[in-house]
Structures are given as C-alpha cells and as structure tokens.
Amino acid sequence: MLEIAVLLLFILFLFLAIIFNFSIVLALFANLILLSIYAYIKKFSLKEIWNMVFLGIKSAKTILIVFSLIGMITGIWRLSGTLAYIIYHGTSFISPKFFYAGVFIFNASISLLTGTSFGTSSTAGVISMSISNAMGFSPLVTGGAVLSGAFFGDRSSPMSTSALLVATLTGTDLYNNIKNMFRTCLIPLILTVITFQIFNLGIDAKVDRHSIEAIRNIFNFNPLLMIPTITIIVLSIFKVNLKINLIISITISIFFAAIFQEKNALEILNALIFGLHLDSEAGKLINGGGYISMLKMLLVVGISSGYFGIFKSTDLLVGVKKHVKKLFLKFPDMLVMEIMSIIISVFSSNQTLSIMLTYEMARESYEDESKLALDIENSAVMTSAYIPWNIAGSSPMEMIGAPIVAVYFSFYHHYIVLVNTIFSIIDFRKNKNQ
C-alpha cells in the first residue's frame, strides 16, 4: 500500500508541475525527497540513502559530461561561423516543397551512420532547425522531423548504444535484432515520409534573404568551416569515443573562431559558456548555444538519476512486477510493453534506464529472447521520448531550440508504436482462436 501511495504521489508532483507551469526541476527534486523518505521509512539509514542517490548520479556521469560538451559545441560553432556557413549555403540547396520529409531523411541518414540521437540532434538537427527558421517553416514539425530521423538510427544502427544494450540484456545477436528491426520499420518509415510531406503541402515558404545576407556580412566565410561538423560524423563512424569526438570538434572550432573570425580568448570563452547573442537581424537565426543552454537538462539528469539507486536498492517496484506478469497473460505483448514502457519512462530520466527497467519487468513473461529484444526496441527505446522530463526526447529539442511539444510531431515514433502494436493484437487474437 505504501509503495502505491509513493508512486501515485511521484506522478502527481510531475503532472502538477506541468499543469501549473512550475519548473520540472523543482518537481524532480521533490520526488527525490519523496523517494528518500520512502527509503527511510523502510529502515535505510541516511548514509545508505545518500549512497543510493550518489550511485545513481555517478552512473549518469558520462551523460552529464557529454551534455556539457554539446552545450559548448553549439556555442562555439556559432561564434566560429560554422553554423552560419552551413545555413547560408544550405538554404540554396534545399527545396521548400519537400522540406519536412527532407529533414527527416537527412537526420535519419546521419543517425544511421553514427548510431546516436544526441550526436545527430546536436549536428544535423541544429543545422536543420536553423535552416527551418531561415525559411519560415514550423519549429514544431521541423523538431518532430529531426527527432524522427535521430531515432531512426538510434533504434536500428549497428553502432547504436541502445541497440547494443538491448542485445546485451536479452543475450541476443545484435545483427539479427537489426534485421528484425528493419523488417518491422518498413511500413512506419513509408508512413512517416508521407506524413511529413502532407504537412508540407500548401506551404509557400521563402528564405529570409535579408537575414541570410546579414549573416554573410557578419562572418568571414571559408569552406574549412565545414570541418567541425564533418569530423563529428566521420569519427562517429569509426566509433571514436563521443566525448573525445566532441572535444576535437570544439578545439577545431576555437581555432577557426580565432583565425577566421578574429575572436579573442574572452569572446571564445563567453561563447563556450553563454553561447552567441547578437542584437542584429542575423541574431534570430544563429543566436543560442553554450554550456548555460544545457543547464536545465544537466539538473534534470543529475536529480532524476538519483532515483535509480533507490529503485535498485528498495522493493518499491516489486509489487508492480507481479501485476505486470498477469497483464501479459491477458493482453497482447506489445500492448502491455507500450503502456508499461510509457509508465516506466515517467519515472526514469533517460532512455537507458527506461530500457533496463522495461526489460526487468518483462523478461520473465517472454520465452523467445529475440522477440523480447524486438518488443523492447519497439517500446522502451521509442516511448521514452514522449515524456517531457525524459532526456530521450527533451534533450534533442533543447539542443535544436525547438518547443518541447515538438516531440509529439515525431511521427516515426507514433508509427513504430502503432503499427507494431496492431500486428501484435492481430497475432494475439489469431493464437487465442486456435
């Protein structure tokens, strides 16, 4: 009974923050206190509770470092002229008639090569949104197209860490899982392209040439300014550690800012921390970035990661697991997995934790490990992006400067969930009638 009350209060705090427009950081901190009180009632000492929280935060150390570097890279790319160069030339090559579908395909291609949704969003996604703003397209639909493309590779790329995690947890072959994923994503892929193209119909978008030319007048352009973005993609393909990859790109951009844009050390440091903020006409296209731009996400990850240690060390979720087993006997597997993974994503701060908790809840209800792996890929890997405080979807939106509600315009997510759930329901009914 106590566990149910705690879980209900946990969800209530989060929804109250959304309804009354409170900072989600405050709600997450309140929930950390709530879980700590629960652990104390369960006879854990204050020292043990602190160790649980510290263990959870420590497990997110790499994510916190990567987010800090992504914030800095988005700032220095702006100061060095890299982003401005791509926007200036990119608007000349992109057809407004196929913009949303093009953004999806562009980001899907990059994510398939790199295997990372964060890496894709912070590079191809930032470029896509900047060009979208220059051409007057909807940030909601563009944000959804970026997220859809970023998750195409995050789910299906051989270099995806989430795909590797699922294969490791389930003890299955990675490449066999990828084959199954491509088989089940064909219909969603086609539907996604069609849907984004439908949103493009009737739009008479034009490039804001005044702002574009204003960018050209501010920066000294050179083809070498493409190098910081190219290195991100190339080094990701060769599986260079993401932190090292980002640091290399930042270093090159710092050099370019000093050489091509003649910026001093103080201006460079300011861009790394606070981003770029111009008062001119060009500012609306390239302003933003910097470490500070990621501060909210750093707090979200840091606080909510503390939950993991408490979940792991207490019996808070044991009672829930018993009910989950009964649901698998009465309803189609994918239907249960989708609903369960969405609920789990409410409690977890990131995709990794969502995957691990979903696996833990479902593993005893599956006989076929390959099917379990596929169902996790079609549920927990995707549904974590639906929750506003889960970094799977919120972080890419923060990186590209899109409204958080843009995650609900990520049609690839919707179709993966919907199509595979429908097939699961059909199979369930077929087996039930035999």
PDB file of N, CA, C and O in Angstrom, residues 184-247:
ATOM      1  N   THR A 184      10.426  -4.618 -39.301  1.00  0.00           N
ATOM      2  CA  THR A 184       9.241  -4.049 -38.654  1.00  0.00           C
ATOM      3  C   THR A 184       9.160  -2.528 -38.759  1.00  0.00           C
ATOM      4  O   THR A 184       8.207  -1.931 -38.245  1.00  0.00           O
ATOM      5  N   CYS A 185      10.143  -1.911 -39.391  1.00  0.00           N
ATOM      6  CA  CYS A 185      10.088  -0.448 -39.504  1.00  0.00           C
ATOM      7  C   CYS A 185       9.756   0.016 -40.920  1.00  0.00           C
ATOM      8  O   CYS A 185       9.633   1.218 -41.153  1.00  0.00           O
ATOM      9  N   LEU A 186       9.612  -0.919 -41.863  1.00  0.00           N
ATOM     10  CA  LEU A 186       9.395  -0.540 -43.262  1.00  0.00           C
ATOM     11  C   LEU A 186       8.093   0.246 -43.439  1.00  0.00           C
ATOM     12  O   LEU A 186       8.089   1.335 -44.037  1.00  0.00           O
ATOM     13  N   ILE A 187       6.984  -0.282 -42.921  1.00  0.00           N
ATOM     14  CA  ILE A 187       5.695   0.419 -43.028  1.00  0.00           C
ATOM     15  C   ILE A 187       5.732   1.756 -42.281  1.00  0.00           C
ATOM     16  O   ILE A 187       5.332   2.793 -42.835  1.00  0.00           O
ATOM     17  N   PRO A 188       6.221   1.798 -41.003  1.00  0.00           N
ATOM     18  CA  PRO A 188       6.329   3.085 -40.308  1.00  0.00           C
ATOM     19  C   PRO A 188       7.201   4.102 -41.048  1.00  0.00           C
ATOM     20  O   PRO A 188       6.890   5.292 -41.057  1.00  0.00           O
ATOM     21  N   LEU A 189       8.263   3.621 -41.685  1.00  0.00           N
ATOM     22  CA  LEU A 189       9.163   4.513 -42.414  1.00  0.00           C
ATOM     23  C   LEU A 189       8.440   5.193 -43.576  1.00  0.00           C
ATOM     24  O   LEU A 189       8.536   6.413 -43.767  1.00  0.00           O
ATOM     25  N   ILE A 190       7.717   4.399 -44.355  1.00  0.00           N
ATOM     26  CA  ILE A 190       6.972   4.930 -45.502  1.00  0.00           C
ATOM     27  C   ILE A 190       5.889   5.904 -45.036  1.00  0.00           C
ATOM     28  O   ILE A 190       5.721   7.000 -45.596  1.00  0.00           O
ATOM     29  N   LEU A 191       5.160   5.523 -43.994  1.00  0.00           N
ATOM     30  CA  LEU A 191       4.102   6.383 -43.453  1.00  0.00           C
ATOM     31  C   LEU A 191       4.661   7.702 -42.924  1.00  0.00           C
ATOM     32  O   LEU A 191       4.020   8.757 -43.056  1.00  0.00           O
ATOM     33  N   THR A 192       5.853   7.647 -42.329  1.00  0.00           N
ATOM     34  CA  THR A 192       6.486   8.856 -41.790  1.00  0.00           C
ATOM     35  C   THR A 192       6.817   9.841 -42.900  1.00  0.00           C
ATOM     36  O   THR A 192       6.532  11.043 -42.792  1.00  0.00           O
ATOM     37  N   VAL A 193       7.439   9.355 -43.962  1.00  0.00           N
ATOM     38  CA  VAL A 193       7.793  10.224 -45.092  1.00  0.00           C
ATOM     39  C   VAL A 193       6.536  10.846 -45.687  1.00  0.00           C
ATOM     40  O   VAL A 193       6.492  12.054 -45.968  1.00  0.00           O
ATOM     41  N   ILE A 194       5.495  10.031 -45.874  1.00  0.00           N
ATOM     42  CA  ILE A 194       4.233  10.524 -46.446  1.00  0.00           C
ATOM     43  C   ILE A 194       3.616  11.598 -45.548  1.00  0.00           C
ATOM     44  O   ILE A 194       3.156  12.644 -46.021  1.00  0.00           O
ATOM     45  N   THR A 195       3.618  11.352 -44.238  1.00  0.00           N
ATOM     46  CA  THR A 195       3.004  12.294 -43.295  1.00  0.00           C
ATOM     47  C   THR A 195       3.727  13.631 -43.292  1.00  0.00           C
ATOM     48  O   THR A 195       3.082  14.690 -43.332  1.00  0.00           O
ATOM     49  N   PHE A 196       5.052  13.598 -43.264  1.00  0.00           N
ATOM     50  CA  PHE A 196       5.795  14.864 -43.282  1.00  0.00           C
ATOM     51  C   PHE A 196       5.584  15.609 -44.598  1.00  0.00           C
ATOM     52  O   PHE A 196       5.535  16.844 -44.613  1.00  0.00           O
ATOM     53  N   GLN A 197       5.438  14.864 -45.691  1.00  0.00           N
ATOM     54  CA  GLN A 197       5.183  15.511 -46.974  1.00  0.00           C
ATOM     55  C   GLN A 197       3.790  16.132 -47.010  1.00  0.00           C
ATOM     56  O   GLN A 197       3.588  17.199 -47.597  1.00  0.00           O
ATOM     57  N   ILE A 198       2.826  15.475 -46.369  1.00  0.00           N
ATOM     58  CA  ILE A 198       1.476  16.041 -46.276  1.00  0.00           C
ATOM     59  C   ILE A 198       1.508  17.377 -45.533  1.00  0.00           C
ATOM     60  O   ILE A 198       0.842  18.346 -45.922  1.00  0.00           O
ATOM     61  N   PHE A 199       2.281  17.441 -44.461  1.00  0.00           N
ATOM     62  CA  PHE A 199       2.418  18.690 -43.706  1.00  0.00           C
ATOM     63  C   PHE A 199       3.065  19.783 -44.553  1.00  0.00           C
ATOM     64  O   PHE A 199       2.935  20.973 -44.258  1.00  0.00           O
ATOM     65  N   ASN A 200       3.809  19.377 -45.569  1.00  0.00           N
ATOM     66  CA  ASN A 200       4.497  20.330 -46.438  1.00  0.00           C
ATOM     67  C   ASN A 200       3.565  20.932 -47.496  1.00  0.00           C
ATOM     68  O   ASN A 200       3.850  21.987 -48.073  1.00  0.00           O
ATOM     69  N   LEU A 201       2.443  20.262 -47.772  1.00  0.00           N
ATOM     70  CA  LEU A 201       1.543  20.708 -48.832  1.00  0.00           C
ATOM     71  C   LEU A 201       0.943  22.081 -48.518  1.00  0.00           C
ATOM     72  O   LEU A 201       0.529  22.354 -47.394  1.00  0.00           O
ATOM     73  N   GLY A 202       0.917  22.927 -49.528  1.00  0.00           N
ATOM     74  CA  GLY A 202       0.292  24.238 -49.377  1.00  0.00           C
ATOM     75  C   GLY A 202       1.142  25.274 -48.680  1.00  0.00           C
ATOM     76  O   GLY A 202       0.703  26.410 -48.469  1.00  0.00           O
ATOM     77  N   ILE A 203       2.371  24.929 -48.306  1.00  0.00           N
ATOM     78  CA  ILE A 203       3.249  25.882 -47.630  1.00  0.00           C
ATOM     79  C   ILE A 203       4.047  26.657 -48.670  1.00  0.00           C
ATOM     80  O   ILE A 203       4.728  26.070 -49.513  1.00  0.00           O
ATOM     81  N   ASP A 204       3.951  27.960 -48.601  1.00  0.00           N
ATOM     82  CA  ASP A 204       4.690  28.811 -49.536  1.00  0.00           C
ATOM     83  C   ASP A 204       5.841  29.470 -48.791  1.00  0.00           C
ATOM     84  O   ASP A 204       5.847  30.685 -48.547  1.00  0.00           O
ATOM     85  N   ALA A 205       6.806  28.636 -48.388  1.00  0.00           N
ATOM     86  CA  ALA A 205       7.934  29.129 -47.589  1.00  0.00           C
ATOM     87  C   ALA A 205       8.978  29.780 -48.492  1.00  0.00           C
ATOM     88  O   ALA A 205       9.267  29.300 -49.578  1.00  0.00           O
ATOM     89  N   LYS A 206       9.534  30.851 -47.990  1.00  0.00           N
ATOM     90  CA  LYS A 206      10.600  31.537 -48.715  1.00  0.00           C
ATOM     91  C   LYS A 206      11.753  31.834 -47.761  1.00  0.00           C
ATOM     92  O   LYS A 206      11.543  32.061 -46.577  1.00  0.00           O
ATOM     93  N   VAL A 207      12.935  31.832 -48.303  1.00  0.00           N
ATOM     94  CA  VAL A 207      14.113  32.111 -47.496  1.00  0.00           C
ATOM     95  C   VAL A 207      14.122  33.583 -47.096  1.00  0.00           C
ATOM     96  O   VAL A 207      13.845  34.466 -47.915  1.00  0.00           O
ATOM     97  N   ASP A 208      14.403  33.822 -45.815  1.00  0.00           N
ATOM     98  CA  ASP A 208      14.534  35.196 -45.328  1.00  0.00           C
ATOM     99  C   ASP A 208      15.891  35.725 -45.789  1.00  0.00           C
ATOM    100  O   ASP A 208      16.879  35.684 -45.056  1.00  0.00           O
ATOM    101  N   ARG A 209      15.929  36.213 -47.030  1.00  0.00           N
ATOM    102  CA  ARG A 209      17.194  36.626 -47.641  1.00  0.00           C
ATOM    103  C   ARG A 209      17.853  37.774 -46.898  1.00  0.00           C
ATOM    104  O   ARG A 209      19.079  37.880 -46.864  1.00  0.00           O
ATOM    105  N   HIS A 210      17.050  38.642 -46.296  1.00  0.00           N
ATOM    106  CA  HIS A 210      17.631  39.783 -45.576  1.00  0.00           C
ATOM    107  C   HIS A 210      18.491  39.299 -44.412  1.00  0.00           C
ATOM    108  O   HIS A 210      19.619  39.760 -44.214  1.00  0.00           O
ATOM    109  N   SER A 211      17.924  38.332 -43.638  1.00  0.00           N
ATOM    110  CA  SER A 211      18.672  37.788 -42.501  1.00  0.00           C
ATOM    111  C   SER A 211      19.862  36.951 -42.968  1.00  0.00           C
ATOM    112  O   SER A 211      20.926  36.972 -42.347  1.00  0.00           O
ATOM    113  N   ILE A 212      19.654  36.203 -44.069  1.00  0.00           N
ATOM    114  CA  ILE A 212      20.742  35.375 -44.598  1.00  0.00           C
ATOM    115  C   ILE A 212      21.922  36.232 -45.027  1.00  0.00           C
ATOM    116  O   ILE A 212      23.078  35.930 -44.730  1.00  0.00           O
ATOM    117  N   GLU A 213      21.640  37.320 -45.716  1.00  0.00           N
ATOM    118  CA  GLU A 213      22.713  38.218 -46.154  1.00  0.00           C
ATOM    119  C   GLU A 213      23.357  38.920 -44.962  1.00  0.00           C
ATOM    120  O   GLU A 213      24.548  39.234 -44.985  1.00  0.00           O
ATOM    121  N   ALA A 214      22.543  39.159 -43.918  1.00  0.00           N
ATOM    122  CA  ALA A 214      23.091  39.773 -42.706  1.00  0.00           C
ATOM    123  C   ALA A 214      24.125  38.849 -42.071  1.00  0.00           C
ATOM    124  O   ALA A 214      25.150  39.306 -41.551  1.00  0.00           O
ATOM    125  N   ILE A 215      23.856  37.521 -42.118  1.00  0.00           N
ATOM    126  CA  ILE A 215      24.820  36.540 -41.621  1.00  0.00           C
ATOM    127  C   ILE A 215      26.108  36.627 -42.423  1.00  0.00           C
ATOM    128  O   ILE A 215      27.214  36.621 -41.876  1.00  0.00           O
ATOM    129  N   ARG A 216      25.947  36.706 -43.746  1.00  0.00           N
ATOM    130  CA  ARG A 216      27.116  36.764 -44.640  1.00  0.00           C
ATOM    131  C   ARG A 216      27.983  37.971 -44.351  1.00  0.00           C
ATOM    132  O   ARG A 216      29.225  37.913 -44.474  1.00  0.00           O
ATOM    133  N   ASN A 217      27.369  39.060 -43.923  1.00  0.00           N
ATOM    134  CA  ASN A 217      28.125  40.286 -43.652  1.00  0.00           C
ATOM    135  C   ASN A 217      28.839  40.262 -42.302  1.00  0.00           C
ATOM    136  O   ASN A 217      29.781  41.019 -42.087  1.00  0.00           O
ATOM    137  N   ILE A 218      28.368  39.392 -41.394  1.00  0.00           N
ATOM    138  CA  ILE A 218      28.963  39.330 -40.052  1.00  0.00           C
ATOM    139  C   ILE A 218      30.191  38.431 -40.013  1.00  0.00           C
ATOM    140  O   ILE A 218      31.188  38.733 -39.349  1.00  0.00           O
ATOM    141  N   PHE A 219      30.132  37.304 -40.734  1.00  0.00           N
ATOM    142  CA  PHE A 219      31.187  36.296 -40.644  1.00  0.00           C
ATOM    143  C   PHE A 219      32.067  36.270 -41.889  1.00  0.00           C
ATOM    144  O   PHE A 219      31.620  36.599 -42.991  1.00  0.00           O
ATOM    145  N   ASN A 220      33.308  35.872 -41.668  1.00  0.00           N
ATOM    146  CA  ASN A 220      34.236  35.615 -42.765  1.00  0.00           C
ATOM    147  C   ASN A 220      34.101  34.144 -43.144  1.00  0.00           C
ATOM    148  O   ASN A 220      34.439  33.273 -42.351  1.00  0.00           O
ATOM    149  N   PHE A 221      33.581  33.870 -44.325  1.00  0.00           N
ATOM    150  CA  PHE A 221      33.318  32.500 -44.741  1.00  0.00           C
ATOM    151  C   PHE A 221      34.537  31.852 -45.378  1.00  0.00           C
ATOM    152  O   PHE A 221      35.329  32.501 -46.058  1.00  0.00           O
ATOM    153  N   ASN A 222      34.645  30.542 -45.122  1.00  0.00           N
ATOM    154  CA  ASN A 222      35.708  29.728 -45.699  1.00  0.00           C
ATOM    155  C   ASN A 222      35.219  28.276 -45.713  1.00  0.00           C
ATOM    156  O   ASN A 222      34.620  27.831 -44.723  1.00  0.00           O
ATOM    157  N   PRO A 223      35.426  27.535 -46.794  1.00  0.00           N
ATOM    158  CA  PRO A 223      34.971  26.138 -46.851  1.00  0.00           C
ATOM    159  C   PRO A 223      35.479  25.269 -45.703  1.00  0.00           C
ATOM    160  O   PRO A 223      34.850  24.272 -45.339  1.00  0.00           O
ATOM    161  N   LEU A 224      36.595  25.658 -45.106  1.00  0.00           N
ATOM    162  CA  LEU A 224      37.148  24.884 -43.992  1.00  0.00           C
ATOM    163  C   LEU A 224      36.223  24.885 -42.770  1.00  0.00           C
ATOM    164  O   LEU A 224      36.351  24.024 -41.888  1.00  0.00           O
ATOM    165  N   LEU A 225      35.287  25.826 -42.732  1.00  0.00           N
ATOM    166  CA  LEU A 225      34.362  25.900 -41.601  1.00  0.00           C
ATOM    167  C   LEU A 225      33.450  24.681 -41.512  1.00  0.00           C
ATOM    168  O   LEU A 225      32.795  24.462 -40.493  1.00  0.00           O
ATOM    169  N   MET A 226      33.418  23.883 -42.559  1.00  0.00           N
ATOM    170  CA  MET A 226      32.634  22.635 -42.539  1.00  0.00           C
ATOM    171  C   MET A 226      33.315  21.543 -41.712  1.00  0.00           C
ATOM    172  O   MET A 226      32.665  20.582 -41.282  1.00  0.00           O
ATOM    173  N   ILE A 227      34.598  21.671 -41.492  1.00  0.00           N
ATOM    174  CA  ILE A 227      35.378  20.596 -40.851  1.00  0.00           C
ATOM    175  C   ILE A 227      34.835  20.192 -39.475  1.00  0.00           C
ATOM    176  O   ILE A 227      34.747  18.989 -39.178  1.00  0.00           O
ATOM    177  N   PRO A 228      34.474  21.132 -38.574  1.00  0.00           N
ATOM    178  CA  PRO A 228      33.980  20.707 -37.251  1.00  0.00           C
ATOM    179  C   PRO A 228      32.766  19.777 -37.313  1.00  0.00           C
ATOM    180  O   PRO A 228      32.623  18.898 -36.459  1.00  0.00           O
ATOM    181  N   THR A 229      31.876  19.962 -38.304  1.00  0.00           N
ATOM    182  CA  THR A 229      30.717  19.073 -38.427  1.00  0.00           C
ATOM    183  C   THR A 229      31.101  17.748 -39.088  1.00  0.00           C
ATOM    184  O   THR A 229      30.601  16.688 -38.712  1.00  0.00           O
ATOM    185  N   ILE A 230      31.993  17.824 -40.053  1.00  0.00           N
ATOM    186  CA  ILE A 230      32.421  16.611 -40.756  1.00  0.00           C
ATOM    187  C   ILE A 230      33.156  15.664 -39.814  1.00  0.00           C
ATOM    188  O   ILE A 230      32.966  14.449 -39.855  1.00  0.00           O
ATOM    189  N   THR A 231      33.989  16.226 -38.937  1.00  0.00           N
ATOM    190  CA  THR A 231      34.742  15.369 -38.004  1.00  0.00           C
ATOM    191  C   THR A 231      33.815  14.613 -37.068  1.00  0.00           C
ATOM    192  O   THR A 231      34.074  13.456 -36.727  1.00  0.00           O
ATOM    193  N   ILE A 232      32.722  15.269 -36.641  1.00  0.00           N
ATOM    194  CA  ILE A 232      31.749  14.604 -35.769  1.00  0.00           C
ATOM    195  C   ILE A 232      31.221  13.347 -36.433  1.00  0.00           C
ATOM    196  O   ILE A 232      31.166  12.260 -35.829  1.00  0.00           O
ATOM    197  N   ILE A 233      30.823  13.453 -37.705  1.00  0.00           N
ATOM    198  CA  ILE A 233      30.234  12.326 -38.432  1.00  0.00           C
ATOM    199  C   ILE A 233      31.273  11.254 -38.709  1.00  0.00           C
ATOM    200  O   ILE A 233      31.055  10.066 -38.435  1.00  0.00           O
ATOM    201  N   VAL A 234      32.426  11.661 -39.218  1.00  0.00           N
ATOM    202  CA  VAL A 234      33.468  10.696 -39.602  1.00  0.00           C
ATOM    203  C   VAL A 234      33.990   9.932 -38.387  1.00  0.00           C
ATOM    204  O   VAL A 234      34.103   8.700 -38.407  1.00  0.00           O
ATOM    205  N   LEU A 235      34.285  10.647 -37.312  1.00  0.00           N
ATOM    206  CA  LEU A 235      34.823   9.994 -36.116  1.00  0.00           C
ATOM    207  C   LEU A 235      33.774   9.094 -35.458  1.00  0.00           C
ATOM    208  O   LEU A 235      34.124   8.079 -34.847  1.00  0.00           O
ATOM    209  N   SER A 236      32.489   9.456 -35.576  1.00  0.00           N
ATOM    210  CA  SER A 236      31.429   8.596 -35.044  1.00  0.00           C
ATOM    211  C   SER A 236      31.368   7.282 -35.811  1.00  0.00           C
ATOM    212  O   SER A 236      31.159   6.217 -35.228  1.00  0.00           O
ATOM    213  N   ILE A 237      31.553   7.362 -37.131  1.00  0.00           N
ATOM    214  CA  ILE A 237      31.548   6.152 -37.955  1.00  0.00           C
ATOM    215  C   ILE A 237      32.672   5.213 -37.534  1.00  0.00           C
ATOM    216  O   ILE A 237      32.508   3.986 -37.501  1.00  0.00           O
ATOM    217  N   PHE A 238      33.804   5.790 -37.163  1.00  0.00           N
ATOM    218  CA  PHE A 238      34.949   4.980 -36.718  1.00  0.00           C
ATOM    219  C   PHE A 238      34.910   4.690 -35.217  1.00  0.00           C
ATOM    220  O   PHE A 238      35.905   4.266 -34.631  1.00  0.00           O
ATOM    221  N   LYS A 239      33.757   4.953 -34.621  1.00  0.00           N
ATOM    222  CA  LYS A 239      33.494   4.616 -33.217  1.00  0.00           C
ATOM    223  C   LYS A 239      34.448   5.278 -32.227  1.00  0.00           C
ATOM    224  O   LYS A 239      34.799   4.698 -31.195  1.00  0.00           O
ATOM    225  N   VAL A 240      34.881   6.497 -32.544  1.00  0.00           N
ATOM    226  CA  VAL A 240      35.681   7.262 -31.600  1.00  0.00           C
ATOM    227  C   VAL A 240      34.789   7.678 -30.439  1.00  0.00           C
ATOM    228  O   VAL A 240      33.629   8.071 -30.649  1.00  0.00           O
ATOM    229  N   ASN A 241      35.281   7.573 -29.228  1.00  0.00           N
ATOM    230  CA  ASN A 241      34.516   7.948 -28.040  1.00  0.00           C
ATOM    231  C   ASN A 241      33.863   9.313 -28.241  1.00  0.00           C
ATOM    232  O   ASN A 241      34.500  10.273 -28.689  1.00  0.00           O
ATOM    233  N   LEU A 242      32.560   9.410 -27.913  1.00  0.00           N
ATOM    234  CA  LEU A 242      31.803  10.634 -28.183  1.00  0.00           C
ATOM    235  C   LEU A 242      32.398  11.844 -27.475  1.00  0.00           C
ATOM    236  O   LEU A 242      32.447  12.948 -28.044  1.00  0.00           O
ATOM    237  N   LYS A 243      32.889  11.673 -26.255  1.00  0.00           N
ATOM    238  CA  LYS A 243      33.479  12.802 -25.535  1.00  0.00           C
ATOM    239  C   LYS A 243      34.714  13.328 -26.267  1.00  0.00           C
ATOM    240  O   LYS A 243      34.880  14.548 -26.437  1.00  0.00           O
ATOM    241  N   ILE A 244      35.567  12.408 -26.704  1.00  0.00           N
ATOM    242  CA  ILE A 244      36.772  12.805 -27.447  1.00  0.00           C
ATOM    243  C   ILE A 244      36.380  13.452 -28.768  1.00  0.00           C
ATOM    244  O   ILE A 244      36.964  14.464 -29.189  1.00  0.00           O
ATOM    245  N   ASN A 245      35.374  12.882 -29.419  1.00  0.00           N
ATOM    246  CA  ASN A 245      34.878  13.404 -30.687  1.00  0.00           C
ATOM    247  C   ASN A 245      34.426  14.861 -30.533  1.00  0.00           C
ATOM    248  O   ASN A 245      34.796  15.744 -31.330  1.00  0.00           O
ATOM    249  N   LEU A 246      33.641  15.126 -29.503  1.00  0.00           N
ATOM    250  CA  LEU A 246      33.139  16.475 -29.266  1.00  0.00           C
ATOM    251  C   LEU A 246      34.270  17.440 -28.929  1.00  0.00           C
ATOM    252  O   LEU A 246      34.283  18.596 -29.393  1.00  0.00           O
ATOM    253  N   ILE A 247      35.217  16.992 -28.130  1.00  0.00           N
ATOM    254  CA  ILE A 247      36.348  17.841 -27.746  1.00  0.00           C
ATOM    255  C   ILE A 247      37.178  18.222 -28.971  1.00  0.00           C
ATOM    256  O   ILE A 247      37.638  19.367 -29.106  1.00  0.00           O
TER     257      ILE A 247
END
